[in-house]
Amino acid sequence: QGGVFSSQDGIDISHYYAPKEGGTYIVEPGAKGGALRDVEISRSGYFLEGWYKTKECVYAEKWDFSRDKITGDTVLYAKWLKSFEFRFMYKDGDEWKEVSSRSVSENGKLSENDKPTREGYTLFEWYEDEACRNVWNIETGHSGKVVNGENENGRVVNVYTTWLEGDWAVVRAADEFCSAINANRNIYLCNDIPFEADANTKSNWTAYSAEYDKTIEGNGYAVKDVVMTFSSYGAYDTRNRPAYCAMFKMLGSGAKLKDIAFENITLNIESAEKTRTWDTYCALLATEIEEGVTFEGVSLDGTFHIEHASSSIRRYNYGLVAAELDENASLSGLTYNVNLEHVYSGTDGTYTDHIDEFGLITFEFTALDE
């Protein structure tokens, strides 16, 4: 009846049953249990509605596998119905057009993997309605039904989509934000991005090694409650000199951060090692900002906390925003309000903190005998 069996068409599926007094029940091909459980029958664009006693597939002649029995040679015919269809629509001016479709059987559902693609664009969201107010619920099955062997209640359901021009990571959660940074992708924020943090949290940031040179479109939202902890033997000391700790290892020359707030960002530097002599770079936003990085409507607030017992902090590069700025790099478009907490537990002198116009930090030690 137009179907395909095991990648072949135009063949019969035959099976032999031992006769029983009063007839023999048979197992539906493809159903669990029985000799025909591994039979795969398909037809592109259709689904199998059932099996019939006559080739015309009149509903009154449908075979009921729970009641009907064979009493001799029997031929059953497959009835195919056109698949129910989810049609993905996008708006071109004032007109809705189809971008692609997905076929399903009765009550079939869409999954995240079924989201459509469109060359040159990134899917922003999918919706139930033309007004794009109700986000599509993947638990929603197709509304079409099979009644008396026929499709009813509409074979096609439209799913309405909105798009962003270009290649973007559409970000709604903290893990998605870090993943997009690590993958060096353009980021489009849909909401505030809170990172879970409590008194016992050492770090909840996972993009320390990112060298980022793409665009973050913040849309006025905030990334908040990031906690980073750096120590002499911490997870972010690579043992390959230098060592670093910041939200970004580097903001490269092509990076553009727009309309985003970084709120309540905390950097803890614990027990700086007396004997360390190699370069160390620590800051809230980036260890290095290259020339060409642009900021537009960006704010940063948080705490830079450092505690140590050494009276000599050698070759340490610290900054409220960045630990190192390339020549001609600019922080124009970025405002920051970062509190420096410096705790020196040594007893042989005192430290004076100096912060320059770019937020770079230097320490001046005064021994007691001076």
Short mmCIF file of C-alpha atoms in Angstrom, two decimals:
data_model
loop_
_atom_site.label_atom_id
_atom_site.label_comp_id
_atom_site.label_asym_id
_atom_site.label_seq_id
_atom_site.Cartn_x
_atom_site.Cartn_y
_atom_site.Cartn_z
CA GLN A 1 0.00 0.00 0.00
CA GLY A 2 2.95 2.37 -0.63
CA GLY A 3 4.90 1.57 2.52
CA VAL A 4 8.49 0.40 2.85
CA PHE A 5 9.61 -2.69 4.74
CA SER A 6 13.28 -2.97 5.72
CA SER A 7 14.24 -0.39 3.06
CA GLN A 8 12.42 -2.34 0.35
CA ASP A 9 9.09 -1.57 -1.27
CA GLY A 10 6.62 -3.65 -3.22
CA ILE A 11 7.05 -6.82 -1.14
CA ASP A 12 4.82 -8.76 1.20
CA ILE A 13 5.48 -9.51 4.86
CA SER A 14 4.57 -13.13 5.43
CA HIS A 15 4.29 -15.17 8.61
CA TYR A 16 2.88 -18.60 9.38
CA TYR A 17 0.75 -19.40 12.43
CA ALA A 18 -0.15 -22.79 13.81
CA PRO A 19 -3.94 -23.16 13.56
CA LYS A 20 -5.97 -23.44 16.74
CA GLU A 21 -9.53 -24.51 17.28
CA GLY A 22 -11.69 -21.40 17.02
CA GLY A 23 -8.97 -19.41 15.27
CA THR A 24 -5.59 -17.87 16.14
CA TYR A 25 -4.72 -14.41 17.46
CA ILE A 26 -1.88 -12.69 15.61
CA VAL A 27 0.52 -9.98 16.76
CA GLU A 28 0.46 -6.61 15.03
CA PRO A 29 3.67 -6.03 13.04
CA GLY A 30 6.01 -3.84 15.07
CA ALA A 31 4.13 -4.37 18.34
CA LYS A 32 5.89 -5.60 21.46
CA GLY A 33 6.05 -9.37 21.72
CA GLY A 34 5.54 -11.93 19.00
CA ALA A 35 7.46 -12.93 15.94
CA LEU A 36 6.87 -9.65 14.07
CA ARG A 37 8.10 -7.31 16.85
CA ASP A 38 11.16 -6.23 14.82
CA VAL A 39 9.27 -5.44 11.65
CA GLU A 40 9.76 -1.82 10.60
CA ILE A 41 7.22 -0.40 8.18
CA SER A 42 7.25 3.23 7.07
CA ARG A 43 6.12 5.63 4.39
CA SER A 44 7.59 9.09 3.98
CA GLY A 45 5.12 11.80 4.96
CA TYR A 46 2.60 9.28 6.31
CA PHE A 47 1.90 7.26 9.43
CA LEU A 48 0.35 3.82 9.70
CA GLU A 49 -3.25 4.14 10.91
CA GLY A 50 -3.96 0.41 11.05
CA TRP A 51 -4.52 -2.85 9.17
CA TYR A 52 -7.64 -3.75 7.18
CA LYS A 53 -9.30 -6.85 5.77
CA THR A 54 -9.89 -5.22 2.37
CA LYS A 55 -7.61 -3.22 0.11
CA GLU A 56 -10.05 -0.29 0.16
CA CYS A 57 -9.48 0.03 3.94
CA VAL A 58 -13.11 0.69 4.81
CA TYR A 59 -13.28 1.48 8.53
CA ALA A 60 -15.88 -1.22 9.19
CA GLU A 61 -13.35 -3.76 7.91
CA LYS A 62 -10.47 -2.71 10.23
CA TRP A 63 -8.64 -5.63 11.85
CA ASP A 64 -8.83 -5.65 15.66
CA PHE A 65 -5.77 -7.52 16.95
CA SER A 66 -7.35 -7.92 20.39
CA ARG A 67 -10.52 -9.60 19.05
CA ASP A 68 -10.10 -10.86 15.51
CA LYS A 69 -8.64 -14.30 14.82
CA ILE A 70 -7.38 -15.96 11.69
CA THR A 71 -9.00 -19.22 10.64
CA GLY A 72 -7.16 -19.66 7.35
CA ASP A 73 -5.00 -17.79 4.84
CA THR A 74 -5.48 -14.08 5.54
CA VAL A 75 -4.27 -10.90 3.81
CA LEU A 76 -4.21 -7.60 5.75
CA TYR A 77 -3.71 -4.21 4.09
CA ALA A 78 -1.92 -1.21 5.63
CA LYS A 79 -3.81 2.08 5.71
CA TRP A 80 -1.65 5.22 5.56
CA LEU A 81 -2.73 8.67 6.64
CA LYS A 82 -0.82 11.83 5.84
CA SER A 83 1.32 12.74 8.83
CA PHE A 84 0.24 15.50 11.17
CA GLU A 85 2.51 18.45 10.63
CA PHE A 86 4.04 21.21 12.70
CA ARG A 87 4.80 24.06 10.32
CA PHE A 88 7.41 26.61 11.44
CA MET A 89 6.54 30.14 10.34
CA TYR A 90 8.64 33.32 10.26
CA LYS A 91 7.52 36.85 9.52
CA ASP A 92 8.74 38.50 6.33
CA GLY A 93 7.47 42.07 6.53
CA ASP A 94 3.76 41.70 7.26
CA GLU A 95 3.56 38.17 5.88
CA TRP A 96 4.09 34.86 7.68
CA LYS A 97 6.11 32.37 5.60
CA GLU A 98 7.13 28.77 6.16
CA VAL A 99 10.77 28.09 7.02
CA SER A 100 10.44 24.30 7.54
CA SER A 101 8.12 21.66 8.94
CA ARG A 102 8.15 18.55 11.12
CA SER A 103 5.91 15.51 10.60
CA VAL A 104 4.50 13.59 13.58
CA SER A 105 1.90 10.94 14.26
CA GLU A 106 -1.23 11.44 16.36
CA ASN A 107 -0.51 13.50 19.52
CA GLY A 108 3.12 13.82 18.42
CA LYS A 109 5.28 16.38 20.23
CA LEU A 110 8.19 18.62 19.34
CA SER A 111 11.51 18.49 21.18
CA GLU A 112 14.31 21.01 21.60
CA ASN A 113 16.13 19.18 18.79
CA ASP A 114 13.24 19.98 16.44
CA LYS A 115 13.81 23.73 16.56
CA PRO A 116 14.11 25.08 13.01
CA THR A 117 17.20 26.63 11.46
CA ARG A 118 17.43 29.47 8.97
CA GLU A 119 20.54 30.44 7.05
CA GLY A 120 22.05 33.69 8.32
CA TYR A 121 19.83 33.83 11.41
CA THR A 122 19.58 32.46 14.94
CA LEU A 123 16.26 31.30 16.37
CA PHE A 124 15.30 33.57 19.26
CA GLU A 125 12.04 31.93 20.37
CA TRP A 126 9.08 29.86 19.17
CA TYR A 127 5.45 30.62 20.03
CA GLU A 128 1.94 29.20 19.90
CA ASP A 129 0.35 32.37 18.51
CA GLU A 130 0.90 34.94 15.75
CA ALA A 131 1.22 37.70 18.34
CA CYS A 132 4.25 35.81 19.77
CA ARG A 133 3.10 36.11 23.37
CA ASN A 134 2.84 32.45 24.42
CA VAL A 135 6.11 30.51 24.25
CA TRP A 136 5.75 27.03 22.78
CA ASN A 137 5.41 24.29 25.39
CA ILE A 138 7.19 21.14 24.22
CA GLU A 139 4.72 19.08 26.26
CA THR A 140 1.98 20.17 23.84
CA GLY A 141 0.97 17.36 21.52
CA HIS A 142 -0.42 17.93 18.04
CA SER A 143 -4.13 18.77 18.19
CA GLY A 144 -5.03 16.62 15.19
CA LYS A 145 -6.91 13.37 15.89
CA VAL A 146 -7.72 10.16 14.08
CA VAL A 147 -11.46 9.52 14.17
CA ASN A 148 -12.95 6.44 12.47
CA GLY A 149 -9.78 5.95 10.49
CA GLU A 150 -9.47 9.51 9.17
CA ASN A 151 -7.59 12.69 10.11
CA GLU A 152 -9.72 15.28 11.85
CA ASN A 153 -9.30 18.52 13.81
CA GLY A 154 -6.68 19.94 11.45
CA ARG A 155 -3.62 18.21 10.04
CA VAL A 156 -1.32 21.25 10.22
CA VAL A 157 -0.44 23.30 13.32
CA ASN A 158 1.58 26.48 12.88
CA VAL A 159 4.46 27.32 15.22
CA TYR A 160 5.49 30.98 15.03
CA THR A 161 9.16 31.90 15.32
CA THR A 162 11.26 35.03 15.90
CA TRP A 163 14.88 35.38 14.77
CA LEU A 164 18.10 37.31 15.33
CA GLU A 165 20.19 38.21 12.33
CA GLY A 166 23.61 36.55 12.53
CA ASP A 167 25.06 33.78 14.68
CA TRP A 168 24.19 34.20 18.38
CA ALA A 169 24.10 32.19 21.58
CA VAL A 170 20.71 33.06 23.06
CA VAL A 171 21.42 32.98 26.80
CA ARG A 172 18.91 32.60 29.62
CA ALA A 173 20.92 30.81 32.35
CA ALA A 174 24.31 30.99 34.09
CA ASP A 175 25.69 27.78 32.60
CA GLU A 176 24.69 28.93 29.11
CA PHE A 177 26.51 32.23 29.68
CA CYS A 178 29.79 30.54 30.69
CA SER A 179 29.52 28.00 27.87
CA ALA A 180 29.03 30.74 25.28
CA ILE A 181 32.03 32.68 26.60
CA ASN A 182 34.23 29.57 26.55
CA ALA A 183 33.10 28.89 22.97
CA ASN A 184 33.82 32.53 22.00
CA ARG A 185 30.32 33.13 20.61
CA ASN A 186 28.23 36.26 20.22
CA ILE A 187 25.91 36.41 23.24
CA TYR A 188 22.35 37.73 23.37
CA LEU A 189 20.94 38.05 26.90
CA CYS A 190 17.23 37.46 27.43
CA ASN A 191 17.09 38.17 31.17
CA ASP A 192 19.24 38.74 34.26
CA ILE A 193 21.80 35.97 34.79
CA PRO A 194 22.22 35.22 38.51
CA PHE A 195 25.00 32.88 39.63
CA GLU A 196 24.20 30.91 42.78
CA ALA A 197 26.54 31.83 45.61
CA ASP A 198 26.57 31.43 49.37
CA ALA A 199 29.01 31.74 52.25
CA ASN A 200 30.56 28.34 51.45
CA THR A 201 31.03 28.98 47.75
CA LYS A 202 34.65 29.23 46.68
CA SER A 203 33.92 29.81 43.00
CA ASN A 204 30.89 29.52 40.74
CA TRP A 205 32.53 30.87 37.59
CA THR A 206 33.79 28.45 34.91
CA ALA A 207 35.16 30.65 32.12
CA TYR A 208 38.54 31.64 33.58
CA SER A 209 40.51 30.62 30.49
CA ALA A 210 38.31 32.39 27.93
CA GLU A 211 39.97 34.62 25.37
CA TYR A 212 36.91 36.46 24.16
CA ASP A 213 36.64 38.76 21.13
CA LYS A 214 32.95 38.65 20.20
CA THR A 215 29.87 40.74 21.06
CA ILE A 216 27.77 40.59 24.22
CA GLU A 217 24.39 42.26 23.66
CA GLY A 218 23.19 42.69 27.23
CA ASN A 219 19.84 44.34 26.46
CA GLY A 220 20.00 46.12 29.80
CA TYR A 221 20.26 42.92 31.85
CA ALA A 222 22.75 42.02 34.59
CA VAL A 223 25.18 39.18 35.27
CA LYS A 224 25.29 38.99 39.04
CA ASP A 225 26.64 37.18 42.11
CA VAL A 226 29.78 35.79 40.49
CA VAL A 227 32.35 34.49 43.01
CA MET A 228 35.98 33.76 42.06
CA THR A 229 38.66 32.51 44.48
CA PHE A 230 42.38 32.39 43.69
CA SER A 231 45.11 30.93 45.90
CA SER A 232 48.73 29.88 45.53
CA TYR A 233 47.70 26.30 44.92
CA GLY A 234 44.20 26.98 43.62
CA ALA A 235 42.50 25.47 40.61
CA TYR A 236 43.31 28.48 38.46
CA ASP A 237 47.07 28.38 39.05
CA THR A 238 48.03 26.56 35.85
CA ARG A 239 51.62 25.90 36.94
CA ASN A 240 52.50 27.38 33.56
CA ARG A 241 53.69 30.87 34.31
CA PRO A 242 51.96 33.31 34.48
CA ALA A 243 48.90 32.49 36.60
CA TYR A 244 45.64 34.41 36.36
CA CYS A 245 42.14 34.82 37.74
CA ALA A 246 39.35 36.98 36.27
CA MET A 247 36.00 36.53 34.52
CA PHE A 248 37.85 36.68 31.19
CA LYS A 249 41.46 35.71 30.67
CA MET A 250 41.52 38.21 27.82
CA LEU A 251 39.14 40.61 26.11
CA GLY A 252 40.50 40.59 22.58
CA SER A 253 40.55 43.49 20.15
CA GLY A 254 37.24 42.52 18.54
CA ALA A 255 35.29 42.29 21.80
CA LYS A 256 32.25 44.53 22.22
CA LEU A 257 30.26 44.64 25.45
CA LYS A 258 27.00 46.56 25.25
CA ASP A 259 24.22 47.46 27.70
CA ILE A 260 25.21 44.99 30.40
CA ALA A 261 25.79 45.27 34.14
CA PHE A 262 28.14 43.03 36.12
CA GLU A 263 26.75 43.18 39.65
CA ASN A 264 28.11 41.88 42.95
CA ILE A 265 31.24 40.34 41.41
CA THR A 266 33.65 39.02 44.05
CA LEU A 267 37.31 38.12 43.66
CA ASN A 268 39.04 36.53 46.66
CA ILE A 269 42.84 36.18 46.66
CA GLU A 270 43.88 34.01 49.57
CA SER A 271 47.24 33.69 51.33
CA ALA A 272 49.59 34.88 48.62
CA GLU A 273 52.68 32.66 48.58
CA LYS A 274 55.88 34.26 49.92
CA THR A 275 58.15 32.52 47.45
CA ARG A 276 56.18 33.14 44.26
CA THR A 277 58.28 35.14 41.82
CA TRP A 278 56.45 34.66 38.52
CA ASP A 279 53.82 36.98 37.07
CA THR A 280 50.32 36.79 38.48
CA TYR A 281 47.32 38.60 36.97
CA CYS A 282 44.08 39.07 38.90
CA ALA A 283 41.10 41.38 38.30
CA LEU A 284 37.34 41.27 38.36
CA LEU A 285 36.60 41.60 34.65
CA ALA A 286 39.70 40.56 32.64
CA THR A 287 43.36 39.81 33.20
CA GLU A 288 44.09 41.69 29.96
CA ILE A 289 42.15 44.14 27.78
CA GLU A 290 43.51 44.70 24.28
CA GLU A 291 43.38 47.82 22.18
CA GLY A 292 40.15 47.87 20.18
CA VAL A 293 37.84 46.47 22.88
CA THR A 294 34.72 48.65 23.09
CA PHE A 295 32.29 49.21 25.94
CA GLU A 296 28.87 50.80 25.62
CA GLY A 297 26.63 51.20 28.64
CA VAL A 298 28.64 48.72 30.75
CA SER A 299 28.88 48.84 34.55
CA LEU A 300 30.88 46.76 37.02
CA ASP A 301 30.50 46.62 40.77
CA GLY A 302 31.87 44.23 43.35
CA THR A 303 34.70 43.47 45.74
CA PHE A 304 38.41 42.79 45.24
CA HIS A 305 39.56 41.00 48.40
CA ILE A 306 43.21 40.08 48.99
CA GLU A 307 44.81 38.74 52.15
CA HIS A 308 48.43 37.70 52.64
CA ALA A 309 51.28 37.49 55.17
CA SER A 310 54.18 38.31 52.87
CA SER A 311 55.76 41.72 53.18
CA SER A 312 56.80 41.61 49.56
CA ILE A 313 54.27 41.11 46.77
CA ARG A 314 56.57 40.65 43.81
CA ARG A 315 55.52 40.64 40.16
CA TYR A 316 51.86 40.74 41.02
CA ASN A 317 49.55 42.53 38.56
CA TYR A 318 46.24 43.50 40.11
CA GLY A 319 43.39 45.65 38.87
CA LEU A 320 39.81 46.44 39.79
CA VAL A 321 38.70 46.05 36.17
CA ALA A 322 41.73 44.58 34.38
CA ALA A 323 45.17 43.49 35.55
CA GLU A 324 46.80 44.69 32.35
CA LEU A 325 45.75 47.21 29.70
CA ASP A 326 47.37 47.23 26.28
CA GLU A 327 48.73 50.53 25.06
CA ASN A 328 45.84 52.63 23.69
CA ALA A 329 43.24 50.30 25.25
CA SER A 330 40.27 52.27 26.53
CA LEU A 331 37.72 51.82 29.31
CA SER A 332 35.47 54.49 27.84
CA GLY A 333 31.83 53.39 28.10
CA LEU A 334 32.50 51.37 31.26
CA THR A 335 31.81 52.60 34.78
CA TYR A 336 32.98 50.69 37.83
CA ASN A 337 32.51 50.76 41.57
CA VAL A 338 34.77 48.10 43.08
CA ASN A 339 35.66 47.98 46.76
CA LEU A 340 39.27 47.00 47.51
CA GLU A 341 39.70 44.96 50.71
CA HIS A 342 43.37 44.43 51.53
CA VAL A 343 44.25 42.37 54.60
CA TYR A 344 47.94 42.06 55.55
CA SER A 345 48.48 39.70 58.47
CA GLY A 346 52.24 40.31 58.80
CA THR A 347 53.64 42.22 61.77
CA ASP A 348 56.73 43.82 60.27
CA GLY A 349 55.10 46.83 58.66
CA THR A 350 52.09 48.29 56.86
CA TYR A 351 50.81 48.60 53.29
CA THR A 352 49.41 51.60 51.46
CA ASP A 353 47.14 50.91 48.49
CA HIS A 354 47.30 52.98 45.28
CA ILE A 355 44.68 52.79 42.52
CA ASP A 356 45.30 54.68 39.28
CA GLU A 357 42.78 56.14 36.83
CA PHE A 358 42.43 52.77 35.06
CA GLY A 359 41.82 50.82 38.26
CA LEU A 360 45.28 49.27 38.33
CA ILE A 361 46.45 48.52 41.89
CA THR A 362 49.90 48.92 43.41
CA PHE A 363 50.98 48.39 47.02
CA GLU A 364 53.59 50.36 48.95
CA PHE A 365 55.08 48.60 51.97
CA THR A 366 56.50 50.50 54.92
CA ALA A 367 58.61 48.48 57.37
CA LEU A 368 58.28 49.20 61.07
CA ASP A 369 61.94 50.23 61.38
CA GLU A 370 61.33 52.95 58.82
#
